[in-house]
Amino acid sequence: MNNPLAFVQAMRNPQQFMQNIMQNQQAMQNPMVKNTFDMLQKGDNKGLEEMARNLCREKGIEPEDAMKQVRSIFGM
Amino acid sequence: MMPYMNQNPNYYQQYMQPQYQMPVQNPYMDRLNQFQNQQVVQPQVQNQFPALGKVVEGIEIVKTTDIPMDGNMYYFPTADGSTVFGKQWMSNGQTRILTFKPVLEGNPNNSPTDDVKIQFGAFGEVLDGIQNDLRTLSDKVDRLNKPEKVKKGGSDE
């Protein structure tokens, strides 16, 4: 899903979006996607946050700065 | 010269090949068969080619190089062939880098780096021998010099 508009449209119904991805075998072969959806299903918020922090660090972004940016986007 | 003789050596090959008449088939069936064959072959081709990175000079370049988040390992051989680095995204959102070192065939314990160490070890032994020879020579020179001083001292007295 490279088109951001398609992503926004898909996120109108997150449950359907999640089901579609979980039924997509190619996507579920990706260990990161699989782990993310496993954690989402279990409600493992701590694990998801840790994963997001790891991704930020790998990309050379300070996790706190990323959080600030996301908060500002949503007016929080 | 014979009137009907053809000069082209491929003449007989062109015209004397046995011709088989293919049975008439539905063209859509052919396409369907082709499509089914492609479906079977494609995954095998994908498995044959490992995901490759690029030739690098050191691990620092591997650390800074981005790789696709598909979970596959991407390989980065060094230009001199002494090491191959493998970089891979893990399921927790971190990357890991593995270092592969070559091992000589036949003697798994004898890697090229060990070979170099052995060569340097032999060179060190030779150096030690030369140093010992130099020491003995300098001792001999010292010994040769000392009696002269004694003699000179004796004559002065």
Tab-separated table of C-alpha atoms in Angstrom:
chain	number	residue	atom	x	y	z
A	1	MET	CA	0.000	0.000	0.000
A	2	ASN	CA	2.259	2.746	-1.293
A	3	ASN	CA	-0.505	5.249	-1.969
A	4	PRO	CA	-1.204	7.326	1.186
A	5	LEU	CA	-4.776	7.996	0.059
A	6	ALA	CA	-5.422	4.266	-0.175
A	7	PHE	CA	-3.993	3.901	3.330
A	8	VAL	CA	-6.279	6.642	4.721
A	9	GLN	CA	-9.280	5.021	3.025
A	10	ALA	CA	-8.335	1.644	4.457
A	11	MET	CA	-7.997	3.109	7.958
A	12	ARG	CA	-11.643	4.238	7.903
A	13	ASN	CA	-12.436	0.696	8.914
A	14	PRO	CA	-9.413	-0.447	10.964
A	15	GLN	CA	-10.893	-3.830	11.808
A	16	GLN	CA	-11.460	-4.654	8.145
A	17	PHE	CA	-7.990	-3.309	7.361
A	18	MET	CA	-6.430	-5.608	9.958
A	19	GLN	CA	-8.377	-8.609	8.703
A	20	ASN	CA	-7.296	-7.905	5.136
A	21	ILE	CA	-3.642	-7.791	6.142
A	22	MET	CA	-3.904	-10.899	8.307
A	23	GLN	CA	-5.404	-12.778	5.369
A	24	ASN	CA	-2.565	-11.577	3.130
A	25	GLN	CA	-0.064	-14.426	3.338
A	26	GLN	CA	2.732	-12.392	1.779
A	27	ALA	CA	2.384	-9.670	4.395
A	28	MET	CA	2.216	-12.196	7.222
A	29	GLN	CA	5.485	-13.794	6.059
A	30	ASN	CA	7.198	-10.560	7.091
A	31	PRO	CA	8.327	-11.191	10.692
A	32	MET	CA	7.866	-7.549	11.729
A	33	VAL	CA	4.305	-7.358	10.394
A	34	LYS	CA	3.462	-10.694	11.989
A	35	ASN	CA	4.889	-9.631	15.339
A	36	THR	CA	3.018	-6.312	15.176
A	37	PHE	CA	-0.305	-8.001	14.548
A	38	ASP	CA	0.364	-10.621	17.209
A	39	MET	CA	1.000	-7.829	19.726
A	40	LEU	CA	-2.087	-5.918	18.536
A	41	GLN	CA	-4.237	-9.009	19.031
A	42	LYS	CA	-2.801	-9.643	22.493
A	43	GLY	CA	-3.113	-5.964	23.448
A	44	ASP	CA	0.613	-5.818	24.187
A	45	ASN	CA	0.946	-2.029	24.199
A	46	LYS	CA	4.347	-2.125	25.898
A	47	GLY	CA	5.734	-4.400	23.203
A	48	LEU	CA	4.344	-2.153	20.470
A	49	GLU	CA	5.890	0.918	22.078
A	50	GLU	CA	9.242	-0.852	22.390
A	51	MET	CA	9.068	-1.829	18.729
A	52	ALA	CA	8.276	1.752	17.708
A	53	ARG	CA	11.209	3.001	19.810
A	54	ASN	CA	13.527	0.428	18.193
A	55	LEU	CA	12.412	1.502	14.716
A	56	CYS	CA	13.051	5.158	15.585
A	57	ARG	CA	16.544	4.364	16.873
A	58	GLU	CA	17.353	2.295	13.765
A	59	LYS	CA	16.289	5.192	11.566
A	60	GLY	CA	18.333	7.674	13.587
A	61	ILE	CA	15.307	9.414	15.100
A	62	GLU	CA	14.948	10.207	18.789
A	63	PRO	CA	11.766	8.411	19.954
A	64	GLU	CA	10.750	11.400	22.112
A	65	ASP	CA	11.065	13.784	19.152
A	66	ALA	CA	8.907	11.462	17.049
A	67	MET	CA	6.304	11.368	19.827
A	68	LYS	CA	6.254	15.166	19.976
A	69	GLN	CA	5.725	15.364	16.224
A	70	VAL	CA	2.868	12.864	16.307
A	71	ARG	CA	1.255	14.734	19.217
A	72	SER	CA	1.503	18.013	17.349
A	73	ILE	CA	-0.068	16.432	14.239
A	74	PHE	CA	-3.078	15.324	16.277
A	75	GLY	CA	-3.186	18.606	18.289
A	76	MET	CA	-2.401	16.836	21.577
B	1	MET	CA	26.533	-28.817	-63.546
B	2	MET	CA	23.197	-30.304	-62.676
B	3	PRO	CA	20.334	-27.968	-63.502
B	4	TYR	CA	18.361	-28.396	-60.263
B	5	MET	CA	21.214	-28.596	-57.791
B	6	ASN	CA	20.945	-26.011	-55.111
B	7	GLN	CA	24.139	-24.281	-53.920
B	8	ASN	CA	22.785	-23.602	-50.453
B	9	PRO	CA	24.102	-26.255	-48.023
B	10	ASN	CA	21.136	-25.689	-45.709
B	11	TYR	CA	18.703	-26.442	-48.513
B	12	TYR	CA	18.091	-30.003	-47.410
B	13	GLN	CA	17.970	-29.057	-43.781
B	14	GLN	CA	15.396	-26.416	-44.553
B	15	TYR	CA	13.159	-28.486	-46.733
B	16	MET	CA	13.818	-32.048	-45.704
B	17	GLN	CA	13.058	-31.669	-42.013
B	18	PRO	CA	10.128	-33.810	-40.990
B	19	GLN	CA	7.096	-31.694	-40.366
B	20	TYR	CA	4.642	-32.600	-37.684
B	21	GLN	CA	1.159	-31.308	-37.798
B	22	MET	CA	0.130	-30.020	-34.423
B	23	PRO	CA	-3.364	-30.974	-33.429
B	24	VAL	CA	-5.705	-27.993	-33.440
B	25	GLN	CA	-6.255	-26.767	-29.919
B	26	ASN	CA	-8.206	-24.085	-28.248
B	27	PRO	CA	-5.795	-21.066	-28.015
B	28	TYR	CA	-7.189	-20.149	-24.613
B	29	MET	CA	-6.194	-23.576	-23.316
B	30	ASP	CA	-2.591	-22.856	-24.369
B	31	ARG	CA	-2.614	-19.582	-22.484
B	32	LEU	CA	-4.150	-21.241	-19.451
B	33	ASN	CA	-1.440	-23.921	-19.545
B	34	GLN	CA	1.249	-21.237	-19.865
B	35	PHE	CA	-0.198	-19.326	-16.939
B	36	GLN	CA	-0.344	-22.466	-14.796
B	37	ASN	CA	3.264	-23.317	-15.681
B	38	GLN	CA	4.376	-19.777	-14.768
B	39	GLN	CA	2.618	-20.037	-11.435
B	40	VAL	CA	4.520	-23.218	-10.632
B	41	VAL	CA	7.934	-21.954	-11.817
B	42	GLN	CA	7.935	-18.452	-10.271
B	43	PRO	CA	8.420	-19.361	-6.580
B	44	GLN	CA	11.345	-21.652	-7.472
B	45	VAL	CA	13.088	-18.815	-9.340
B	46	GLN	CA	12.578	-16.472	-6.395
B	47	ASN	CA	14.134	-18.990	-4.011
B	48	GLN	CA	17.186	-19.457	-6.223
B	49	PHE	CA	18.335	-15.832	-5.966
B	50	PRO	CA	19.256	-14.693	-2.467
B	51	ALA	CA	18.683	-11.088	-1.495
B	52	LEU	CA	21.986	-9.293	-2.054
B	53	GLY	CA	23.273	-5.978	-0.798
B	54	LYS	CA	26.397	-4.396	-2.216
B	55	VAL	CA	30.184	-4.502	-1.924
B	56	VAL	CA	31.367	-2.447	1.059
B	57	GLU	CA	34.633	-1.362	2.639
B	58	GLY	CA	33.686	-1.979	6.255
B	59	ILE	CA	30.993	-2.630	8.806
B	60	GLU	CA	30.350	1.099	9.333
B	61	ILE	CA	28.849	1.350	5.848
B	62	VAL	CA	26.663	-1.683	6.536
B	63	LYS	CA	25.402	-0.051	9.749
B	64	THR	CA	24.303	3.082	7.918
B	65	THR	CA	22.836	1.307	4.883
B	66	ASP	CA	19.065	0.931	4.825
B	67	ILE	CA	17.642	-2.433	3.826
B	68	PRO	CA	14.041	-3.374	2.994
B	69	MET	CA	11.913	-4.353	6.007
B	70	ASP	CA	10.974	-7.705	4.518
B	71	GLY	CA	12.788	-9.851	7.056
B	72	ASN	CA	15.268	-11.192	4.499
B	73	MET	CA	18.990	-11.051	5.101
B	74	TYR	CA	20.933	-8.733	2.812
B	75	TYR	CA	24.580	-9.576	2.217
B	76	PHE	CA	27.428	-7.072	1.999
B	77	PRO	CA	30.744	-8.632	0.935
B	78	THR	CA	33.940	-6.674	1.447
B	79	ALA	CA	35.948	-5.819	-1.655
B	80	ASP	CA	38.893	-8.008	-0.600
B	81	GLY	CA	36.625	-10.993	0.069
B	82	SER	CA	37.820	-11.404	3.654
B	83	THR	CA	34.386	-10.902	5.230
B	84	VAL	CA	30.717	-10.915	4.323
B	85	PHE	CA	28.296	-8.974	6.496
B	86	GLY	CA	24.638	-9.941	6.655
B	87	LYS	CA	22.049	-7.394	7.759
B	88	GLN	CA	18.487	-8.287	8.650
B	89	TRP	CA	15.466	-6.693	10.293
B	90	MET	CA	14.264	-8.635	13.320
B	91	SER	CA	10.661	-8.953	14.445
B	92	ASN	CA	11.159	-6.468	17.337
B	93	GLY	CA	12.067	-3.561	15.034
B	94	GLN	CA	15.826	-3.816	15.467
B	95	THR	CA	18.409	-4.773	12.885
B	96	ARG	CA	21.152	-7.300	13.427
B	97	ILE	CA	24.423	-7.640	11.575
B	98	LEU	CA	26.101	-11.026	11.216
B	99	THR	CA	29.736	-11.349	10.163
B	100	PHE	CA	30.714	-14.291	7.986
B	101	LYS	CA	34.395	-15.229	7.740
B	102	PRO	CA	35.780	-17.553	5.047
B	103	VAL	CA	37.112	-20.977	6.026
B	104	LEU	CA	39.550	-22.906	3.878
B	105	GLU	CA	38.197	-26.143	2.471
B	106	GLY	CA	39.674	-29.359	3.828
B	107	ASN	CA	40.780	-27.870	7.151
B	108	PRO	CA	37.821	-26.096	8.719
B	109	ASN	CA	39.921	-24.841	11.641
B	110	ASN	CA	42.432	-23.198	9.345
B	111	SER	CA	40.950	-19.906	8.236
B	112	PRO	CA	42.920	-17.505	6.000
B	113	THR	CA	43.418	-15.172	8.981
B	114	ASP	CA	45.068	-18.029	10.895
B	115	ASP	CA	47.250	-18.642	7.847
B	116	VAL	CA	48.388	-15.024	7.931
B	117	LYS	CA	49.118	-15.354	11.660
B	118	ILE	CA	51.237	-18.438	10.956
B	119	GLN	CA	53.156	-16.557	8.272
B	120	PHE	CA	53.741	-13.645	10.631
B	121	GLY	CA	54.750	-16.145	13.331
B	122	ALA	CA	57.429	-17.612	11.041
B	123	PHE	CA	58.611	-14.123	10.156
B	124	GLY	CA	58.851	-13.308	13.874
B	125	GLU	CA	60.995	-16.405	14.453
B	126	VAL	CA	63.374	-15.302	11.706
B	127	LEU	CA	63.520	-11.827	13.240
B	128	ASP	CA	64.323	-13.310	16.658
B	129	GLY	CA	67.143	-15.343	15.094
B	130	ILE	CA	68.621	-12.246	13.440
B	131	GLN	CA	68.392	-10.312	16.708
B	132	ASN	CA	70.168	-13.120	18.561
B	133	ASP	CA	72.920	-13.190	15.918
B	134	LEU	CA	73.302	-9.420	16.227
B	135	ARG	CA	73.562	-9.703	20.013
B	136	THR	CA	76.258	-12.369	19.799
B	137	LEU	CA	78.132	-10.284	17.240
B	138	SER	CA	77.937	-7.157	19.407
B	139	ASP	CA	79.132	-9.224	22.408
B	140	LYS	CA	82.090	-10.469	20.378
B	141	VAL	CA	82.916	-6.912	19.300
B	142	ASP	CA	82.732	-5.806	22.925
B	143	ARG	CA	85.017	-8.640	23.959
B	144	LEU	CA	87.463	-7.719	21.208
B	145	ASN	CA	87.460	-4.099	22.348
B	146	LYS	CA	87.949	-4.843	26.051
B	147	PRO	CA	91.407	-6.554	25.899
B	148	GLU	CA	92.766	-3.602	23.901
B	149	LYS	CA	91.729	-1.261	26.722
B	150	VAL	CA	93.307	-3.583	29.270
B	151	LYS	CA	96.500	-3.737	27.254
B	152	LYS	CA	96.532	0.028	26.876
B	153	GLY	CA	95.925	0.427	30.600
B	154	GLY	CA	98.710	-2.059	31.350
B	155	SER	CA	101.204	-0.206	29.187
B	156	ASP	CA	100.304	3.090	30.833
B	157	GLU	CA	101.080	1.699	34.267
